[in-house]
Coordinates of C-alpha atoms and ligand atoms in Angstrom, one line a residue:
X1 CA 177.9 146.3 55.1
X2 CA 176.2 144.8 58.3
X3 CA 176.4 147.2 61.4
X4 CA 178.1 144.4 63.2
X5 CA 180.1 141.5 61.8
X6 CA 181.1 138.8 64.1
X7 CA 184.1 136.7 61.5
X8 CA 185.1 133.5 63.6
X9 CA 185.2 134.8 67.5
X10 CA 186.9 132.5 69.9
X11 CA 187.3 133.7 73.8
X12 CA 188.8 131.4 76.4
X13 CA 188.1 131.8 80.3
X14 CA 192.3 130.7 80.9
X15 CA 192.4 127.2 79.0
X16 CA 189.1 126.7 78.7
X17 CA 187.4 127.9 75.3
X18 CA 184.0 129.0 76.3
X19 CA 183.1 130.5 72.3
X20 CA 184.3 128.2 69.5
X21 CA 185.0 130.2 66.7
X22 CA 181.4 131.6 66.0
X23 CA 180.6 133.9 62.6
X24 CA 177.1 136.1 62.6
X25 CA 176.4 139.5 61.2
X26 CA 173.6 142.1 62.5
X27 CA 172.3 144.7 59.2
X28 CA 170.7 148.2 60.9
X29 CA 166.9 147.7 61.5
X30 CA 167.4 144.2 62.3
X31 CA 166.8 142.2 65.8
X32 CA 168.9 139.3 65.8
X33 CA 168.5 136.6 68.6
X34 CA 171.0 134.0 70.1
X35 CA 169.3 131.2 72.0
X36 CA 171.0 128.4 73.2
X37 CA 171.1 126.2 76.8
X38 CA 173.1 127.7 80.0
X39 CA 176.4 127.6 79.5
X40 CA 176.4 127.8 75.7
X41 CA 178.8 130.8 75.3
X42 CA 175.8 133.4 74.6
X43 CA 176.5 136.0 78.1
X44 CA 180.0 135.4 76.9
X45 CA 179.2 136.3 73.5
X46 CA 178.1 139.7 74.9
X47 CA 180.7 140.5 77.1
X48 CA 183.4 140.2 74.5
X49 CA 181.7 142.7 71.9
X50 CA 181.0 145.1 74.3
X51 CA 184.8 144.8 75.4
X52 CA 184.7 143.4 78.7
X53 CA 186.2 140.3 77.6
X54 CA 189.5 140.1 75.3
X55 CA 188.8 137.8 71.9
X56 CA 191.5 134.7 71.8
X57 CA 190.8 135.0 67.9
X58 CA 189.1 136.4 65.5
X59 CA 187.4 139.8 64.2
X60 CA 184.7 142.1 65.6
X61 CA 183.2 145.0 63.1
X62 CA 181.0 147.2 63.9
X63 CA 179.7 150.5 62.3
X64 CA 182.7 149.9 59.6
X65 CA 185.2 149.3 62.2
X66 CA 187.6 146.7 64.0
X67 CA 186.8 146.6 67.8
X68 CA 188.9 143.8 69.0
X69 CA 191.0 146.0 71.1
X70 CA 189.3 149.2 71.7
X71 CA 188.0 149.5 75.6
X72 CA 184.5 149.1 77.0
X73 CA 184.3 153.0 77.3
X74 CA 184.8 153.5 73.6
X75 CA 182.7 150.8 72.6
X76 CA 179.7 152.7 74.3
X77 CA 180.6 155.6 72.8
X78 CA 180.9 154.2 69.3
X79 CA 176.9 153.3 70.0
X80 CA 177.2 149.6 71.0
X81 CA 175.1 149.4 74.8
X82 CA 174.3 146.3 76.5
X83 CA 172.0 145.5 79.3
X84 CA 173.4 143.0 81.3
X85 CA 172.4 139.6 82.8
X86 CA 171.0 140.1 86.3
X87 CA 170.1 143.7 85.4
X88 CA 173.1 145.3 87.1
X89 CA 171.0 148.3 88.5
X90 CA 171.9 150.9 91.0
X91 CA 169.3 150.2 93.6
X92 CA 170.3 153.0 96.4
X93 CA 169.7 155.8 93.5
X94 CA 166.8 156.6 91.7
X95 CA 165.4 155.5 88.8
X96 CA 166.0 159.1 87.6
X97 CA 170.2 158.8 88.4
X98 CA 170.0 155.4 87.1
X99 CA 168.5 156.8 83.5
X100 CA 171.1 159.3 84.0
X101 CA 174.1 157.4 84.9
X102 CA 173.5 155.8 81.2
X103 CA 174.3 158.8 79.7
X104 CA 177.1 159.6 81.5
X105 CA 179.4 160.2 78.5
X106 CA 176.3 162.9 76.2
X107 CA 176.4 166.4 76.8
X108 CA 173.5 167.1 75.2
X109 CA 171.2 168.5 78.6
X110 CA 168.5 168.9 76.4
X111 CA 168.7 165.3 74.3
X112 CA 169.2 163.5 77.9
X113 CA 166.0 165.0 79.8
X114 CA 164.2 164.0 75.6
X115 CA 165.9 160.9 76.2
X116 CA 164.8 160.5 79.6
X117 CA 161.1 161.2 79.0
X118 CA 161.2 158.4 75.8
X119 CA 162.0 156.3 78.8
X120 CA 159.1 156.7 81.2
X121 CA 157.0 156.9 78.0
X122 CA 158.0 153.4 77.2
X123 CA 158.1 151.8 80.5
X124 CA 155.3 154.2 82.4
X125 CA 156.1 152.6 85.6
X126 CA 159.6 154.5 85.7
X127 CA 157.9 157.9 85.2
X128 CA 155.9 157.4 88.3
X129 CA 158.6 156.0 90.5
X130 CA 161.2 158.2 89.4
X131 CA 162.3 160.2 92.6
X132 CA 162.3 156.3 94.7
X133 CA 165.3 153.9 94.5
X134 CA 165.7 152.0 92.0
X135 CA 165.6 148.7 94.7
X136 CA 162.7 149.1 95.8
X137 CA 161.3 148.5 91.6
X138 CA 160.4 144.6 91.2
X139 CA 162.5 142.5 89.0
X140 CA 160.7 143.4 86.1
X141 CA 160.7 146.4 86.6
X142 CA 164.5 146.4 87.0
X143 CA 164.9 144.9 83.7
X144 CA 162.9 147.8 82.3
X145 CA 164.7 150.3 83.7
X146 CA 168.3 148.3 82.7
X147 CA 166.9 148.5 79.2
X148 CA 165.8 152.1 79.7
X149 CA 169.3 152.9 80.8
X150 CA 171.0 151.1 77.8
X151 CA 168.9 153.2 75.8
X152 CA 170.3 156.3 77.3
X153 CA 173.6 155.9 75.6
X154 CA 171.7 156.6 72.1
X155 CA 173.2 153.4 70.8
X156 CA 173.0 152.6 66.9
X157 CA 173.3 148.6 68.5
X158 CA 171.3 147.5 71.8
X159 CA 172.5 144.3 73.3
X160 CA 170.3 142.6 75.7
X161 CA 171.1 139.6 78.1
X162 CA 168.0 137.4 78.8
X163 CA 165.7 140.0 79.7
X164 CA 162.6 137.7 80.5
X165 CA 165.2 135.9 83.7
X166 CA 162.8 135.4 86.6
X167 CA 159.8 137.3 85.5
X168 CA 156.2 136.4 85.4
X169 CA 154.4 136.0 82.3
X170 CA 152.9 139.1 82.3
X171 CA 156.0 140.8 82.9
X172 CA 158.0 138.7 79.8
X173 CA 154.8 139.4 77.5
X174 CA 155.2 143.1 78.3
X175 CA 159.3 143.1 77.8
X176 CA 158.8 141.2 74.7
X177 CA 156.0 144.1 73.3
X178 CA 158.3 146.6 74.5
X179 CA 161.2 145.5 72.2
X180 CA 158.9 144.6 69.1
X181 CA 157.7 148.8 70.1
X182 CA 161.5 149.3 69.8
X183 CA 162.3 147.9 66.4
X184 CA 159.2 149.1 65.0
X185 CA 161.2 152.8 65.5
X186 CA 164.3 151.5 64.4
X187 CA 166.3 150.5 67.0
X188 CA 168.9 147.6 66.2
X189 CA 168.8 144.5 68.7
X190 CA 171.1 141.7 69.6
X191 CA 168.7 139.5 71.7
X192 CA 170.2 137.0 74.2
X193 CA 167.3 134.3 75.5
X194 CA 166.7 131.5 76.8
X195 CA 163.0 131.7 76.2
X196 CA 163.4 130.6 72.4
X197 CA 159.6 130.9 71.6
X198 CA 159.3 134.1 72.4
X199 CA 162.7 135.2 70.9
X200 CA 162.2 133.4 67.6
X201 CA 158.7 135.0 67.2
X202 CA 159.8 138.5 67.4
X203 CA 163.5 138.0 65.2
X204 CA 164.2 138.4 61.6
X205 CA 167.5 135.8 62.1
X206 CA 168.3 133.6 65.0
X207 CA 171.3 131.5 65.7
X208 CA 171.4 128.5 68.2
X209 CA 174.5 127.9 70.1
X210 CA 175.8 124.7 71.9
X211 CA 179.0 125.1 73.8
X212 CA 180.5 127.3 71.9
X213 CA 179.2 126.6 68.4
X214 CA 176.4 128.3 66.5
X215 CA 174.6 124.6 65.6
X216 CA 172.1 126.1 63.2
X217 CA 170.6 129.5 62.0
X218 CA 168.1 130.6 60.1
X219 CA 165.4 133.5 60.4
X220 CA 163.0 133.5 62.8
X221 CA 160.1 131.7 61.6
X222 CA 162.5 128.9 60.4
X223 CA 164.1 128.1 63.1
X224 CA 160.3 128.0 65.2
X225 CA 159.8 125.6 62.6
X226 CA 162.7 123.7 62.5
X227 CA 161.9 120.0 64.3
X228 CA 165.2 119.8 66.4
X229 CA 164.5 123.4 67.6
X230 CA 160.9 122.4 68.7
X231 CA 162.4 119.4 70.4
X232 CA 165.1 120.6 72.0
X233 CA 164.5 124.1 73.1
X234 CA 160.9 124.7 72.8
X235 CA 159.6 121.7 75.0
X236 CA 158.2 119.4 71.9
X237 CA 158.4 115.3 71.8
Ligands
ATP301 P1 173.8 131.3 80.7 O1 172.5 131.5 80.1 O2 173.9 130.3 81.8 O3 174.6 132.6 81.0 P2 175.5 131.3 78.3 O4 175.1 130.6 77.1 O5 175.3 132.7 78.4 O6 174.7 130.6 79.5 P3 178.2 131.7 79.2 O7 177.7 132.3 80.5 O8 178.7 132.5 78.1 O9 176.9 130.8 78.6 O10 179.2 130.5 79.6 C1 179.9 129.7 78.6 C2 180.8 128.8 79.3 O11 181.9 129.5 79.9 C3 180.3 128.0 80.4 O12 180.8 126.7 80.4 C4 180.7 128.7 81.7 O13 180.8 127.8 82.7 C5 182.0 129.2 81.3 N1 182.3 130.5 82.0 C6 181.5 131.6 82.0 N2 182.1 132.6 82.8 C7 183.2 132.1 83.2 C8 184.3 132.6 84.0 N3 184.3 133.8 84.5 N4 185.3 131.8 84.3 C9 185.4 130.5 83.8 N5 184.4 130.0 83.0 C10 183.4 130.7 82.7

């Protein structure tokens, strides 16, 4: 059984149907991309399986379960963390409260300061900032830290929301190592991007939306070398 089965999902913003009825699975180990044009449905995609948004139809599994209805709080807790569009940091606390704000429902002291040190090991910048505000970090370096918060919740799924937006190249070729480094130990991913190029060349499967459709899928590699993927979302005549 995949760890997260997605059977025909619509979600509506009041009459207007922003997902169309879209079907994809994740299995464990995998990272699974959506890439797509603004507006395409993918951030709302997101939202609705980490419960911020209510489904019009359809069925959500994950780790053997039905989540339609079950609140954002328990879908955290169940292992499903996403790291938002935009980042969503805390910038007037620390990067140390922010790593430990996304743990806020362990107990495990122990596991969270373990946790905590995985997360300055994998983003070094964090370690050595720790004690200053998380505002004061560049907007790469938020995005680290929003993934190194995601991370905090232990989840068995990690769900992130174009985390190249805005950065350099440098900064997008280091984001992009760091979430090949987190596969490589395991973690599941459900990869939001715009940047298809760089998405494709790091996921077993990838699906391409188009308001509110999943167009075409495929795994990685195929869909790099599909020709209406080069031409329309990887700049190619
Ligand atoms: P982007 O990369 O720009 O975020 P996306 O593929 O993630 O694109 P969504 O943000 O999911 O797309 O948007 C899908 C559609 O839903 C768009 O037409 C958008 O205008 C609409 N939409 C998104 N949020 C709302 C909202 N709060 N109220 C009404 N319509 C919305």
């Amino acid at each position: 059984m995949p760890l997260l089965e997605v059977e025909d999902l619509r979600v509506a913003y009041g009459k207007i149907e922003a997902v169309k009825g879209i079907s994809f699975s994740v299995e464990a180990g995998q990272v699974v991309t959506l890439i797509g044009t603004n507006g395409a449905g993918k951030t709302t995609t997101l939202r609705t399986l980490s419960g911020l948004l209510k489904p019009l139809a359809g069925k959500i599994t994950f780790d053997g379960e039905v989540i339609n209805d079950m609140g954002a709080h328990k879908i955290v807790a169940k292992g499903l963390a996403h790291s938002p569009e935009g980042r969503r940091i805390f910038p007037r606390l620390t990067i140390a409260e922010n790593l430990q704000l996304g743990a806020f429902l362990r107990k495990d002291a122990s596991g969270i300061q373990r946790d905590i040190e995985r997360a300055y090991t994998l983003f070094p910048i964090l370690g050595e900032r720790r004690g200053q505000a998380a505002g004061t970090l560049s907007g790469g370096e938020q995005q680290m830290l929003a993934m190194g918060r995601a991370l905090m919740s232990q989840p068995k799924l990690l769900m992130l929301d174009e985390p190249s937006m805005g950065l350099s190249p440098i900064m997008m070729q280091r984001i992009m190592e760091t979430i090949t480094e987190l596969k490589a130990q395991g973690t599941t991913i459900l990869l939001v991007e715009q940047n298809a190029q760089a998405a494709l060349s790091l996921a077993d499967h990838g699906h391409v939306m188009e308001i509110g459709t999943i167009a075409l899928s495929g795994t990685g590699q195929e869909l790099m070398h599909d020709e209406s993927v080069r031409k329309a979302y990887l700049g190619e005549d």
